CSV table of C-alpha atoms in Angstrom, one decimal:
chain,number,residue,atom,x,y,z
A,85,ARG,CA,0.0,0.0,0.0
A,86,LEU,CA,2.8,2.4,0.9
A,87,TRP,CA,4.5,2.0,-2.5
A,88,PHE,CA,1.2,2.3,-4.3
A,89,TYR,CA,0.1,5.4,-2.4
A,90,HIS,CA,3.6,7.0,-2.8
A,91,HIS,CA,3.1,7.0,-6.5
A,92,THR,CA,-0.7,7.6,-6.6
A,93,LEU,CA,-1.4,10.4,-4.0
A,94,PRO,CA,0.6,13.1,-5.8
A,95,ASP,CA,-1.7,12.7,-8.9
A,96,ARG,CA,-4.9,14.2,-7.5
A,97,ARG,CA,-7.1,13.1,-10.4
A,98,ARG,CA,-5.9,9.5,-10.4
A,99,ALA,CA,-5.8,9.3,-6.6
A,100,LEU,CA,-9.4,10.4,-6.4
A,101,ARG,CA,-10.5,8.1,-9.1
A,102,PHE,CA,-8.9,5.2,-7.3
A,103,LEU,CA,-10.0,6.2,-3.7
A,104,LEU,CA,-13.6,7.0,-4.7
A,105,GLU,CA,-14.1,3.9,-6.9
A,106,GLY,CA,-17.6,2.6,-6.2
A,107,THR,CA,-18.6,5.3,-3.7
A,108,PRO,CA,-21.9,7.3,-4.0
A,109,TRP,CA,-21.7,10.8,-5.6
A,110,TYR,CA,-22.6,12.5,-2.3
A,111,ARG,CA,-19.5,11.1,-0.6
A,112,ARG,CA,-17.3,12.1,-3.5
A,113,VAL,CA,-18.0,15.8,-3.1
A,114,GLY,CA,-16.8,16.1,0.4
A,115,PHE,CA,-13.8,13.8,-0.1
A,116,THR,CA,-12.8,15.8,-3.2
A,117,ILE,CA,-12.8,19.0,-1.2
A,118,ALA,CA,-10.9,17.4,1.7
A,119,TYR,CA,-8.4,15.7,-0.5
A,120,PRO,CA,-5.4,17.8,0.4
A,121,GLN,CA,-6.0,17.1,4.1
A,122,VAL,CA,-6.6,13.4,3.3
A,123,ARG,CA,-3.4,13.1,1.3
A,124,SER,CA,-1.4,14.8,4.1
A,125,ALA,CA,-2.9,12.6,6.8
A,126,MET,CA,-2.3,9.4,4.8
A,127,THR,CA,1.3,10.5,4.1
A,128,ARG,CA,2.0,11.1,7.8
A,129,ALA,CA,0.1,8.0,9.1
A,130,MET,CA,1.8,5.6,6.6
A,131,ASN,CA,5.2,7.4,6.8
A,132,ILE,CA,5.2,7.7,3.0
A,133,ASP,CA,8.4,9.2,1.6
A,134,THR,CA,10.8,8.3,-1.2
A,135,GLU,CA,13.0,6.1,1.0
A,136,SER,CA,10.1,4.2,2.5
A,137,ALA,CA,8.6,3.7,-1.0
A,138,ARG,CA,11.9,2.3,-2.3
A,139,ALA,CA,12.0,-0.2,0.6
A,140,ALA,CA,8.4,-1.1,0.0
A,141,GLU,CA,9.0,-1.7,-3.7
A,142,ARG,CA,11.9,-4.0,-2.9
A,143,ARG,CA,9.7,-6.0,-0.5
A,144,LEU,CA,6.9,-6.1,-3.0
A,145,LEU,CA,9.1,-7.4,-5.8
A,146,ASP,CA,10.4,-10.0,-3.4
A,147,VAL,CA,6.9,-11.1,-2.5
A,148,LEU,CA,5.9,-11.3,-6.1
A,149,GLU,CA,8.9,-13.5,-6.9
A,150,ARG,CA,7.8,-15.8,-4.0
A,151,LEU,CA,4.2,-15.8,-5.2
A,152,ASP,CA,5.4,-16.8,-8.7
A,153,ALA,CA,7.4,-19.6,-7.2
A,154,ALA,CA,4.4,-20.8,-5.1
A,155,LEU,CA,2.2,-20.8,-8.1
A,156,GLN,CA,4.6,-22.8,-10.3
A,157,ASP,CA,2.5,-25.7,-11.7
A,158,ARG,CA,-0.4,-24.9,-9.4
A,159,SER,CA,-3.8,-23.3,-9.8
A,160,PHE,CA,-4.3,-22.6,-6.1
A,161,LEU,CA,-2.0,-21.4,-3.3
A,162,VAL,CA,-3.2,-24.0,-0.8
A,163,GLY,CA,-4.5,-27.5,-1.7
A,164,ASP,CA,-6.4,-28.3,-4.8
A,165,HIS,CA,-9.3,-25.9,-4.6
A,166,PHE,CA,-10.0,-22.2,-4.2
A,167,SER,CA,-9.5,-21.0,-0.6
A,168,ARG,CA,-9.2,-18.0,1.6
A,169,ALA,CA,-5.5,-17.8,0.7
A,170,ASP,CA,-6.3,-17.3,-3.0
A,171,LEU,CA,-9.0,-14.8,-2.1
A,172,ALA,CA,-6.7,-12.8,0.1
A,173,ALA,CA,-3.8,-12.8,-2.4
A,174,CYS,CA,-6.1,-11.8,-5.3
A,175,ALA,CA,-7.8,-9.0,-3.2
A,176,LEU,CA,-4.3,-7.6,-2.4
A,177,LEU,CA,-3.2,-7.8,-6.1
A,178,ALA,CA,-6.5,-6.4,-7.5
A,179,PRO,CA,-5.6,-2.6,-7.2
A,180,TYR,CA,-2.3,-3.3,-9.1
A,181,CYS,CA,-3.4,-5.9,-11.6
A,182,ARG,CA,-6.7,-4.2,-12.2
A,183,THR,CA,-8.2,-7.7,-12.6
A,184,ASP,CA,-11.5,-6.7,-14.2
A,185,GLU,CA,-10.3,-3.8,-16.4
A,186,SER,CA,-8.7,-3.5,-19.8
A,187,ASP,CA,-5.2,-2.1,-20.1
A,188,ALA,CA,-6.7,1.3,-21.2
A,189,GLU,CA,-8.9,1.4,-18.2
A,190,ALA,CA,-6.1,0.5,-15.9
A,191,SER,CA,-3.9,3.2,-17.5
A,192,ALA,CA,-6.5,5.8,-16.7
A,193,VAL,CA,-6.2,5.0,-13.0
A,194,LEU,CA,-2.5,4.0,-12.4
A,195,PRO,CA,0.3,6.5,-12.3
A,196,GLU,CA,3.4,6.2,-14.6
A,197,ARG,CA,5.6,4.0,-12.3
A,198,LEU,CA,2.8,1.5,-11.7
A,199,ARG,CA,1.8,1.4,-15.4
A,200,THR,CA,5.4,0.7,-16.3
A,201,MET,CA,5.9,-2.1,-13.8
A,202,ARG,CA,2.4,-3.5,-14.6
A,203,ALA,CA,3.3,-3.7,-18.3
A,204,GLN,CA,6.5,-5.5,-17.4
A,205,HIS,CA,4.7,-8.0,-15.2
A,206,GLN,CA,1.6,-8.8,-17.3
A,207,SER,CA,3.1,-12.1,-18.5
A,208,ARG,CA,4.2,-13.2,-15.0
A,209,ARG,CA,2.5,-16.2,-13.4
A,210,TYR,CA,1.1,-14.3,-10.4
A,211,PHE,CA,-0.4,-11.6,-12.7
A,212,THR,CA,-2.2,-14.0,-15.0
A,213,TRP,CA,-3.2,-16.2,-12.1
A,214,ALA,CA,-4.9,-13.2,-10.3
A,215,LYS,CA,-6.8,-12.2,-13.4
A,216,ASP,CA,-7.9,-15.8,-14.2
A,217,THR,CA,-8.9,-16.4,-10.5
A,218,TYR,CA,-11.0,-13.2,-10.4
A,219,GLY,CA,-12.6,-14.2,-13.7
A,220,ARG,CA,-13.5,-17.6,-12.3
A,221,TYR,CA,-14.4,-17.0,-8.7
A,222,ARG,CA,-15.5,-13.4,-8.4
A,223,HIS,CA,-19.2,-12.8,-9.0
A,224,PRO,CA,-20.0,-9.1,-8.6
A,225,LEU,CA,-23.4,-8.1,-7.2
A,226,HIS,CA,-24.3,-5.8,-10.1
């Protein structure tokens, strides 16, 4: 989250689009007005700065390597059927992988660094697994 927000919060338009996704219009108005304070509070609370973002990116890349290895020749993280582990991993990957969006839709939300890394990772096992798993097991209410 820290890495994601470090790159997203400075771009007000993209940050608001991401943060307000799925919220009713009446909540959007107040949040949009309060965005500078929200951004500042998030930055302080999460200790977001360039160095912490670099460290978070290194940890993220390490975790993605381990996730690729865990998914080698497997469809599920634990056992032979969909489980909470798969649900949790996919939910954490969804804001980055943009599992239910086209590349163009994802590009409208993600800032440059995330778009670049996402483009480099689209053929990775974890990325295709997250998109496939969402396609098979997520059933939106609408």
